[in-house]
């Protein structure tokens, strides 16, 4: 497995501790259970100004548990993409307005410095507003797509009804009040193509199970079964990737750096995986249009069932298929539940462990760089920037202390609590098992 030297690991641990003590709210590691969707407080200092035209989307979230209501604004662009709007002077915006907004962008968030009405969209037709009202209730599901080549990612949302039916929900914003597993009601308008519900109001009825509740039952050796389904569609391009290569990358033994060995080592032997890899299975259907990953998964499940496998009997399912250019991502996974992931045309241990990390409920391991070497002004952030964590975008390395604690891989005494004053803590490197102290919380 590609690990740092012991000295480098100690330096990295010290740097993370310093960041936590100086700025506990800084834009860094954001586990989904505690922070929902991580959103920076301001645009990176070095981000250039951009101008975008589109239709305003307005989302109200009523949290009946906390007794609070939130309003989020987004900009629906002519190419179908959506930017979440943050900044001053946006209160006058309302749903359906056509505007031109200028600001600095951080991922899918535009920090607006100014805007004005825009009656036309140049050579691009204005996106049309959906027409039919609808509502749906159930468990909120969150997916995360990762385009590692460009360093871009996107959140996708679904509601799972009591009958198991899935409804795609388009928010048009980045809503950090939402968490996977919440029981919600969504009101909105059916999209023009009939495939999704454009949300205008979401009511939160109950919260998801907390990280502490999950960790309380997770501190024991767990052996999960994982099915990797290799699926080809009738129009799939040819691929040189073999079942044996996927088997080595996912289930190889000690020293192989495989997915199973990664989780065994990173969890200190507590998270074991029993991996099954199918041969390439042939679907009788063409690749679903518009990167419909749900249909891809259904077709793959059918092909696997016909080949003698029972997908429902596995704890995790990972779908691997020849590259589909319309998807625009390397990997896609549900955050927390259900344990399903999609891999777009590669056989990378980093991609596998990253997407399965989302399945375990984790978000990205980010980084922050500031002029002068301290957290303050002149800082820029990178969503995938942590080079010491597989939830970054470089190599399959150990999860950070916050993530491991959420997964229940630390004993309660392995994380100290710093309340006030000055203290010295000696941390065990994250990759060394049996340590007495791995992190400090403030």
Short mmCIF file of C-alpha atoms in Angstrom, two decimals:
data_model
loop_
_atom_site.label_atom_id
_atom_site.label_comp_id
_atom_site.label_asym_id
_atom_site.label_seq_id
_atom_site.Cartn_x
_atom_site.Cartn_y
_atom_site.Cartn_z
CA UNK A 1 0.00 0.00 0.00
CA UNK A 2 1.30 3.46 -0.85
CA UNK A 3 2.09 4.91 2.58
CA UNK A 4 4.14 7.87 3.80
CA UNK A 5 7.29 7.50 5.83
CA UNK A 6 6.82 7.52 9.61
CA UNK A 7 8.35 11.00 9.86
CA UNK A 8 6.04 12.40 7.20
CA UNK A 9 3.01 10.87 8.89
CA UNK A 10 3.98 12.46 12.21
CA UNK A 11 4.41 15.84 10.50
CA UNK A 12 1.01 15.50 8.85
CA UNK A 13 -0.65 14.59 12.15
CA UNK A 14 0.94 17.61 13.81
CA UNK A 15 -0.22 19.92 11.05
CA UNK A 16 -3.80 18.68 11.35
CA UNK A 17 -3.72 19.15 15.12
CA UNK A 18 -2.44 22.71 14.73
CA UNK A 19 -5.20 23.52 12.28
CA UNK A 20 -7.84 22.13 14.63
CA UNK A 21 -6.53 24.16 17.59
CA UNK A 22 -6.21 27.44 15.67
CA UNK A 23 -9.44 27.30 13.70
CA UNK A 24 -11.85 24.50 14.62
CA UNK A 25 -14.38 25.80 12.10
CA UNK A 26 -11.95 26.07 9.19
CA UNK A 27 -12.75 24.64 5.79
CA UNK A 28 -11.05 21.28 6.04
CA UNK A 29 -12.29 17.78 6.85
CA UNK A 30 -16.10 17.74 6.86
CA UNK A 31 -17.72 14.41 7.78
CA UNK A 32 -21.28 14.37 6.55
CA UNK A 33 -22.80 13.33 9.87
CA UNK A 34 -21.74 16.53 11.61
CA UNK A 35 -21.76 19.13 8.88
CA UNK A 36 -24.11 18.02 6.13
CA UNK A 37 -22.85 19.34 2.80
CA UNK A 38 -19.66 21.28 3.41
CA UNK A 39 -19.76 24.85 2.05
CA UNK A 40 -16.93 27.38 2.36
CA UNK A 41 -17.77 30.66 4.12
CA UNK A 42 -16.27 32.66 1.28
CA UNK A 43 -14.72 32.20 -2.14
CA UNK A 44 -11.02 31.29 -2.44
CA UNK A 45 -8.94 34.46 -2.46
CA UNK A 46 -7.35 33.61 -5.81
CA UNK A 47 -10.59 32.70 -7.61
CA UNK A 48 -11.19 34.81 -10.74
CA UNK A 49 -14.43 36.70 -11.24
CA UNK A 50 -17.00 34.95 -13.44
CA UNK A 51 -20.27 36.09 -15.01
CA UNK A 52 -23.20 33.72 -15.46
CA UNK A 53 -26.74 34.09 -16.79
CA UNK A 54 -29.64 31.90 -15.80
CA UNK A 55 -32.96 31.46 -14.04
CA UNK A 56 -33.18 31.87 -10.28
CA UNK A 57 -34.17 28.82 -8.22
CA UNK A 58 -35.52 29.37 -4.72
CA UNK A 59 -35.60 26.60 -2.10
CA UNK A 60 -37.08 26.85 1.41
CA UNK A 61 -36.16 24.20 3.98
CA UNK A 62 -38.28 23.98 7.11
CA UNK A 63 -36.60 22.04 9.90
CA UNK A 64 -39.44 21.08 12.22
CA UNK A 65 -37.05 19.30 14.59
CA UNK A 66 -34.95 22.41 15.26
CA UNK A 67 -37.78 24.87 14.66
CA UNK A 68 -35.80 26.75 12.00
CA UNK A 69 -36.38 27.74 8.38
CA UNK A 70 -33.65 28.27 5.76
CA UNK A 71 -33.76 29.89 2.33
CA UNK A 72 -31.36 28.92 -0.46
CA UNK A 73 -30.94 30.52 -3.89
CA UNK A 74 -29.54 28.95 -7.05
CA UNK A 75 -28.91 29.89 -10.66
CA UNK A 76 -30.09 27.44 -13.34
CA UNK A 77 -27.80 27.90 -16.35
CA UNK A 78 -28.66 27.35 -20.00
CA UNK A 79 -26.42 24.26 -20.19
CA UNK A 80 -28.42 22.53 -17.44
CA UNK A 81 -25.87 23.11 -14.67
CA UNK A 82 -26.81 24.91 -11.46
CA UNK A 83 -24.79 27.26 -9.27
CA UNK A 84 -25.69 27.90 -5.64
CA UNK A 85 -25.75 31.66 -4.90
CA UNK A 86 -24.22 33.13 -1.75
CA UNK A 87 -23.47 36.72 -0.80
CA UNK A 88 -25.08 40.03 0.13
CA UNK A 89 -27.89 41.74 -1.78
CA UNK A 90 -29.71 38.57 -2.87
CA UNK A 91 -32.88 39.02 -0.80
CA UNK A 92 -34.69 40.66 -3.73
CA UNK A 93 -34.29 37.57 -5.92
CA UNK A 94 -37.26 35.28 -6.46
CA UNK A 95 -37.85 32.03 -8.34
CA UNK A 96 -38.15 32.38 -12.10
CA UNK A 97 -36.21 35.65 -12.43
CA UNK A 98 -33.71 35.77 -15.29
CA UNK A 99 -30.52 37.43 -14.09
CA UNK A 100 -26.86 37.93 -14.84
CA UNK A 101 -24.68 37.40 -11.77
CA UNK A 102 -21.00 38.17 -11.28
CA UNK A 103 -18.81 36.73 -8.55
CA UNK A 104 -16.13 34.25 -7.54
CA UNK A 105 -16.84 30.54 -7.74
CA UNK A 106 -15.86 27.74 -5.40
CA UNK A 107 -17.05 24.49 -6.95
CA UNK A 108 -20.82 24.70 -7.38
CA UNK A 109 -21.13 27.86 -5.24
CA UNK A 110 -20.98 31.38 -6.72
CA UNK A 111 -20.19 34.12 -4.20
CA UNK A 112 -22.04 37.00 -5.82
CA UNK A 113 -20.58 40.50 -5.91
CA UNK A 114 -23.34 41.91 -8.13
CA UNK A 115 -26.32 41.00 -10.29
CA UNK A 116 -28.88 42.58 -12.61
CA UNK A 117 -31.93 41.40 -14.59
CA UNK A 118 -31.17 39.74 -17.93
CA UNK A 119 -33.97 39.41 -20.46
CA UNK A 120 -32.00 37.27 -22.93
CA UNK A 121 -29.42 34.50 -22.80
CA UNK A 122 -27.43 35.35 -25.92
CA UNK A 123 -27.16 32.42 -28.30
CA UNK A 124 -28.43 29.97 -25.68
CA UNK A 125 -32.16 29.45 -25.14
CA UNK A 126 -33.37 30.18 -21.64
CA UNK A 127 -34.05 27.00 -19.65
CA UNK A 128 -37.77 26.42 -19.42
CA UNK A 129 -39.60 26.26 -16.12
CA UNK A 130 -41.31 22.98 -15.21
CA UNK A 131 -45.10 23.03 -15.11
CA UNK A 132 -46.71 20.26 -13.01
CA UNK A 133 -46.82 20.41 -9.19
CA UNK A 134 -45.95 17.27 -7.21
CA UNK A 135 -44.82 16.13 -3.77
CA UNK A 136 -43.06 13.11 -2.32
CA UNK A 137 -42.22 11.90 1.19
CA UNK A 138 -39.67 9.44 2.53
CA UNK A 139 -36.01 8.99 3.44
CA UNK A 140 -33.54 11.47 1.94
CA UNK A 141 -30.67 9.85 0.02
CA UNK A 142 -27.55 11.75 -1.02
CA UNK A 143 -25.13 10.73 -3.77
CA UNK A 144 -21.75 12.16 -4.62
CA UNK A 145 -20.15 12.12 -8.05
CA UNK A 146 -16.39 12.55 -8.39
CA UNK A 147 -14.59 13.83 -11.48
CA UNK A 148 -11.03 13.29 -10.29
CA UNK A 149 -9.49 14.52 -13.55
CA UNK A 150 -10.89 18.04 -13.11
CA UNK A 151 -11.19 18.06 -9.32
CA UNK A 152 -14.94 18.75 -9.56
CA UNK A 153 -17.75 17.00 -7.72
CA UNK A 154 -21.52 17.20 -7.47
CA UNK A 155 -24.22 16.26 -4.98
CA UNK A 156 -27.31 14.40 -6.18
CA UNK A 157 -30.46 13.82 -4.14
CA UNK A 158 -33.20 11.20 -4.06
CA UNK A 159 -36.17 10.42 -1.82
CA UNK A 160 -36.88 6.76 -1.05
CA UNK A 161 -40.58 6.17 -0.40
CA UNK A 162 -41.99 3.54 1.92
CA UNK A 163 -42.51 1.27 -1.10
CA UNK A 164 -38.83 1.57 -2.01
CA UNK A 165 -39.51 3.76 -5.05
CA UNK A 166 -36.84 6.39 -5.74
CA UNK A 167 -37.64 9.95 -6.81
CA UNK A 168 -34.80 12.11 -8.12
CA UNK A 169 -34.85 15.56 -6.51
CA UNK A 170 -33.20 18.59 -8.10
CA UNK A 171 -32.43 21.28 -5.54
CA UNK A 172 -30.80 23.93 -7.70
CA UNK A 173 -28.70 24.90 -4.65
CA UNK A 174 -26.12 23.51 -2.24
CA UNK A 175 -28.20 22.98 0.91
CA UNK A 176 -26.07 22.34 3.99
CA UNK A 177 -29.16 21.83 6.19
CA UNK A 178 -29.84 18.45 4.56
CA UNK A 179 -28.34 15.16 5.74
CA UNK A 180 -28.65 11.61 4.42
CA UNK A 181 -31.25 9.55 6.26
CA UNK A 182 -33.57 12.38 7.23
CA UNK A 183 -37.31 11.81 6.84
CA UNK A 184 -38.53 14.61 4.59
CA UNK A 185 -41.39 15.85 2.46
CA UNK A 186 -40.53 17.56 -0.82
CA UNK A 187 -42.84 19.89 -2.73
CA UNK A 188 -42.03 21.19 -6.18
CA UNK A 189 -42.55 20.97 -9.91
CA UNK A 190 -41.94 18.05 -12.23
CA UNK A 191 -39.04 18.67 -14.60
CA UNK A 192 -39.79 19.02 -18.31
CA UNK A 193 -38.40 15.55 -19.08
CA UNK A 194 -40.41 13.99 -16.23
CA UNK A 195 -37.36 12.41 -14.59
CA UNK A 196 -37.06 14.56 -11.46
CA UNK A 197 -38.84 16.80 -8.99
CA UNK A 198 -37.62 20.41 -8.94
CA UNK A 199 -37.82 21.16 -5.22
CA UNK A 200 -39.21 24.48 -3.99
CA UNK A 201 -39.83 23.45 -0.37
CA UNK A 202 -38.46 20.65 1.80
CA UNK A 203 -39.83 19.86 5.26
CA UNK A 204 -37.58 17.92 7.65
CA UNK A 205 -39.64 15.69 9.95
CA UNK A 206 -36.98 13.56 11.67
CA UNK A 207 -33.19 13.53 11.74
CA UNK A 208 -30.87 10.76 10.66
CA UNK A 209 -29.26 8.49 13.21
CA UNK A 210 -26.29 10.31 14.72
CA UNK A 211 -22.66 9.39 14.15
CA UNK A 212 -22.33 8.58 17.86
CA UNK A 213 -25.23 6.10 17.70
CA UNK A 214 -23.66 4.36 14.69
CA UNK A 215 -20.20 4.31 16.24
CA UNK A 216 -21.57 2.77 19.43
CA UNK A 217 -22.42 -0.41 17.52
CA UNK A 218 -19.49 -0.24 15.10
CA UNK A 219 -16.60 -0.84 17.52
CA UNK A 220 -16.24 -4.54 16.73
CA UNK A 221 -14.81 -6.61 13.91
CA UNK A 222 -17.20 -6.38 10.96
CA UNK A 223 -17.01 -8.62 7.91
CA UNK A 224 -18.93 -7.16 4.96
CA UNK A 225 -19.59 -8.94 1.69
CA UNK A 226 -18.92 -6.88 -1.43
CA UNK A 227 -20.05 -7.74 -4.97
CA UNK A 228 -18.21 -6.08 -7.85
CA UNK A 229 -20.40 -6.47 -10.95
CA UNK A 230 -18.56 -6.03 -14.25
CA UNK A 231 -21.23 -5.03 -16.75
CA UNK A 232 -21.14 -4.33 -20.50
CA UNK A 233 -24.03 -2.89 -22.47
CA UNK A 234 -24.76 -3.71 -26.12
CA UNK A 235 -23.10 -0.48 -27.27
CA UNK A 236 -20.22 -0.40 -24.76
CA UNK A 237 -16.76 0.34 -26.16
CA UNK A 238 -14.19 -2.42 -25.99
CA UNK A 239 -12.08 -2.66 -22.85
CA UNK A 240 -8.83 -4.43 -21.99
CA UNK A 241 -9.73 -4.58 -18.29
CA UNK A 242 -10.04 -8.19 -17.15
CA UNK A 243 -11.82 -9.87 -14.27
CA UNK A 244 -8.42 -10.98 -12.93
CA UNK A 245 -7.18 -7.37 -12.81
CA UNK A 246 -10.25 -6.24 -10.89
CA UNK A 247 -9.87 -9.24 -8.58
CA UNK A 248 -6.28 -8.22 -7.79
CA UNK A 249 -7.21 -4.58 -7.20
CA UNK A 250 -10.14 -5.38 -4.93
CA UNK A 251 -9.41 -8.69 -3.22
CA UNK A 252 -5.64 -9.19 -3.43
CA UNK A 253 -3.92 -10.50 -0.32
CA UNK A 254 -1.26 -8.97 1.97
CA UNK A 255 1.09 -6.61 0.17
CA UNK A 256 -1.21 -6.19 -2.82
CA UNK A 257 -2.59 -2.80 -1.77
CA UNK A 258 -6.08 -4.03 -2.64
CA UNK A 259 -9.37 -2.56 -1.47
CA UNK A 260 -9.83 -5.37 1.06
CA UNK A 261 -6.31 -4.90 2.42
CA UNK A 262 -6.77 -1.12 2.58
CA UNK A 263 -9.85 -1.35 4.78
CA UNK A 264 -8.30 -4.06 6.95
CA UNK A 265 -5.21 -1.93 7.59
CA UNK A 266 -6.97 1.45 7.91
CA UNK A 267 -9.47 0.04 10.44
CA UNK A 268 -6.79 -1.77 12.48
CA UNK A 269 -8.36 -5.08 11.54
CA UNK A 270 -11.92 -4.08 12.43
CA UNK A 271 -13.36 -3.69 8.90
CA UNK A 272 -12.93 -6.86 6.85
CA UNK A 273 -14.29 -7.40 3.36
CA UNK A 274 -15.22 -10.60 1.59
CA UNK A 275 -15.00 -9.60 -2.08
CA UNK A 276 -16.64 -11.34 -5.04
CA UNK A 277 -15.89 -10.16 -8.60
CA UNK A 278 -18.10 -11.33 -11.45
CA UNK A 279 -16.77 -11.99 -14.95
CA UNK A 280 -17.82 -9.43 -17.54
CA UNK A 281 -21.57 -9.82 -17.85
CA UNK A 282 -23.48 -8.81 -20.97
CA UNK A 283 -26.66 -6.78 -20.68
CA UNK A 284 -29.24 -7.16 -23.42
CA UNK A 285 -29.80 -3.38 -23.40
CA UNK A 286 -27.86 -0.40 -24.65
CA UNK A 287 -26.22 2.04 -22.25
CA UNK A 288 -29.03 4.00 -20.54
CA UNK A 289 -29.28 7.52 -21.93
CA UNK A 290 -28.15 10.61 -20.03
CA UNK A 291 -25.99 8.58 -17.66
CA UNK A 292 -28.98 7.07 -15.89
CA UNK A 293 -26.95 5.25 -13.25
CA UNK A 294 -30.05 3.83 -11.57
CA UNK A 295 -30.95 2.01 -14.79
CA UNK A 296 -27.34 0.89 -15.16
CA UNK A 297 -27.48 -0.65 -11.72
CA UNK A 298 -30.80 -2.37 -12.43
CA UNK A 299 -29.50 -3.84 -15.69
CA UNK A 300 -26.35 -5.01 -13.93
CA UNK A 301 -28.37 -6.62 -11.13
CA UNK A 302 -30.47 -8.47 -13.71
CA UNK A 303 -27.38 -9.72 -15.55
CA UNK A 304 -25.78 -10.82 -12.27
CA UNK A 305 -28.94 -12.62 -11.16
CA UNK A 306 -29.13 -14.43 -14.51
CA UNK A 307 -25.50 -15.47 -14.01
CA UNK A 308 -26.28 -17.05 -10.62
CA UNK A 309 -25.43 -14.23 -8.22
CA UNK A 310 -27.82 -12.75 -5.67
CA UNK A 311 -27.06 -9.01 -5.40
CA UNK A 312 -29.51 -8.59 -2.51
CA UNK A 313 -27.42 -10.88 -0.32
CA UNK A 314 -24.36 -8.57 -0.36
CA UNK A 315 -23.67 -5.68 2.01
CA UNK A 316 -22.07 -3.55 -0.73
CA UNK A 317 -22.44 -3.51 -4.53
CA UNK A 318 -19.97 -1.79 -6.85
CA UNK A 319 -20.86 -1.50 -10.55
CA UNK A 320 -17.90 -1.37 -12.95
CA UNK A 321 -18.50 -0.63 -16.64
CA UNK A 322 -16.56 0.54 -19.74
CA UNK A 323 -16.30 4.31 -19.82
CA UNK A 324 -19.52 6.22 -20.53
CA UNK A 325 -18.55 9.73 -21.66
CA UNK A 326 -21.96 11.24 -20.86
CA UNK A 327 -21.46 10.54 -17.15
CA UNK A 328 -18.65 13.06 -16.68
CA UNK A 329 -17.38 11.43 -13.50
CA UNK A 330 -14.92 8.73 -12.48
CA UNK A 331 -16.99 7.40 -9.62
CA UNK A 332 -20.41 7.91 -8.04
CA UNK A 333 -21.67 6.67 -4.68
CA UNK A 334 -24.43 7.07 -2.14
CA UNK A 335 -23.36 8.81 1.06
CA UNK A 336 -24.10 6.47 3.96
CA UNK A 337 -27.01 4.52 2.46
CA UNK A 338 -27.57 2.42 0.41
CA UNK A 339 -24.14 0.85 -0.03
CA UNK A 340 -23.89 1.18 -3.80
CA UNK A 341 -21.21 2.74 -6.01
CA UNK A 342 -20.62 3.15 -9.76
CA UNK A 343 -17.14 3.13 -11.36
CA UNK A 344 -16.82 4.66 -14.81
CA UNK A 345 -14.21 2.80 -16.85
CA UNK A 346 -11.23 2.43 -14.52
CA UNK A 347 -9.70 -0.03 -12.09
CA UNK A 348 -8.12 2.23 -9.49
CA UNK A 349 -7.80 1.23 -5.83
CA UNK A 350 -7.94 4.94 -4.99
CA UNK A 351 -11.27 5.36 -6.79
CA UNK A 352 -12.72 2.18 -5.26
CA UNK A 353 -11.73 3.08 -1.69
CA UNK A 354 -12.86 6.68 -2.16
CA UNK A 355 -16.33 5.80 -3.41
CA UNK A 356 -16.79 3.13 -0.76
CA UNK A 357 -15.72 5.77 1.77
CA UNK A 358 -18.79 7.73 0.65
CA UNK A 359 -20.84 4.57 1.22
CA UNK A 360 -19.55 4.54 4.79
CA UNK A 361 -20.88 8.10 5.20
CA UNK A 362 -17.75 10.17 4.60
CA UNK A 363 -17.30 13.35 2.56
CA UNK A 364 -14.07 14.68 1.12
CA UNK A 365 -10.76 15.38 2.81
CA UNK A 366 -10.05 18.97 1.81
CA UNK A 367 -7.15 21.33 2.38
CA UNK A 368 -6.63 25.02 3.01
CA UNK A 369 -3.61 27.11 2.01
CA UNK A 370 -3.04 30.54 3.50
CA UNK A 371 -0.45 33.23 2.87
CA UNK A 372 1.88 33.70 5.83
CA UNK A 373 1.49 30.10 6.97
CA UNK A 374 -1.46 30.66 9.30
CA UNK A 375 -5.23 30.49 8.98
CA UNK A 376 -6.55 33.95 8.22
CA UNK A 377 -6.96 36.14 5.16
CA UNK A 378 -5.61 35.23 1.74
CA UNK A 379 -6.62 31.56 2.01
CA UNK A 380 -7.65 29.22 -0.79
CA UNK A 381 -9.30 25.83 -0.41
CA UNK A 382 -9.24 22.60 -2.37
CA UNK A 383 -12.06 20.11 -1.97
CA UNK A 384 -9.84 17.12 -2.77
CA UNK A 385 -6.66 18.70 -1.40
CA UNK A 386 -5.63 16.41 1.47
CA UNK A 387 -2.75 14.27 0.14
CA UNK A 388 -2.77 12.06 3.26
CA UNK A 389 -6.29 10.63 2.92
CA UNK A 390 -8.07 8.45 0.35
CA UNK A 391 -11.01 10.88 0.58
CA UNK A 392 -8.68 13.36 -1.10
CA UNK A 393 -7.65 12.77 -4.70
CA UNK A 394 -4.15 11.33 -4.81
CA UNK A 395 -3.67 7.87 -3.37
CA UNK A 396 -5.27 5.20 -1.17
CA UNK A 397 -4.04 6.34 2.24
CA UNK A 398 -5.61 6.20 5.69
CA UNK A 399 -8.75 8.17 6.59
CA UNK A 400 -8.13 11.10 8.93
CA UNK A 401 -8.78 11.03 12.68
CA UNK A 402 -12.25 12.60 12.47
CA UNK A 403 -13.36 10.08 9.87
CA UNK A 404 -11.96 7.08 11.73
CA UNK A 405 -13.62 8.24 14.92
CA UNK A 406 -16.97 8.53 13.13
CA UNK A 407 -16.54 5.02 11.76
CA UNK A 408 -15.96 3.66 15.27
CA UNK A 409 -12.38 2.56 14.62
CA UNK A 410 -10.99 4.41 17.66
CA UNK A 411 -11.47 3.53 21.29
CA UNK A 412 -13.23 6.35 23.22
CA UNK A 413 -9.96 7.21 24.98
CA UNK A 414 -8.02 7.56 21.69
CA UNK A 415 -9.31 11.11 21.12
CA UNK A 416 -8.52 13.72 23.78
CA UNK A 417 -10.69 16.77 24.45
CA UNK A 418 -8.93 20.12 24.72
CA UNK A 419 -11.03 22.68 26.58
CA UNK A 420 -8.74 25.62 27.36
CA UNK A 421 -5.17 26.73 27.93
CA UNK A 422 -1.99 25.20 26.53
CA UNK A 423 -1.20 21.51 26.44
CA UNK A 424 1.15 19.14 24.65
CA UNK A 425 -0.20 16.01 23.00
CA UNK A 426 1.81 13.18 21.45
CA UNK A 427 -0.16 11.50 18.67
CA UNK A 428 0.34 8.03 17.28
CA UNK A 429 0.71 8.04 13.46
CA UNK A 430 -2.65 7.23 11.87
CA UNK A 431 -1.34 4.11 10.11
CA UNK A 432 0.02 2.48 13.29
CA UNK A 433 -2.34 0.18 15.16
CA UNK A 434 -2.59 0.04 18.95
CA UNK A 435 -1.92 3.70 19.65
CA UNK A 436 -3.17 5.34 22.82
CA UNK A 437 -3.94 8.76 21.27
CA UNK A 438 -4.76 9.57 17.65
CA UNK A 439 -6.50 12.94 17.77
CA UNK A 440 -7.55 15.97 19.79
CA UNK A 441 -10.99 17.60 19.64
CA UNK A 442 -11.73 21.17 20.70
#
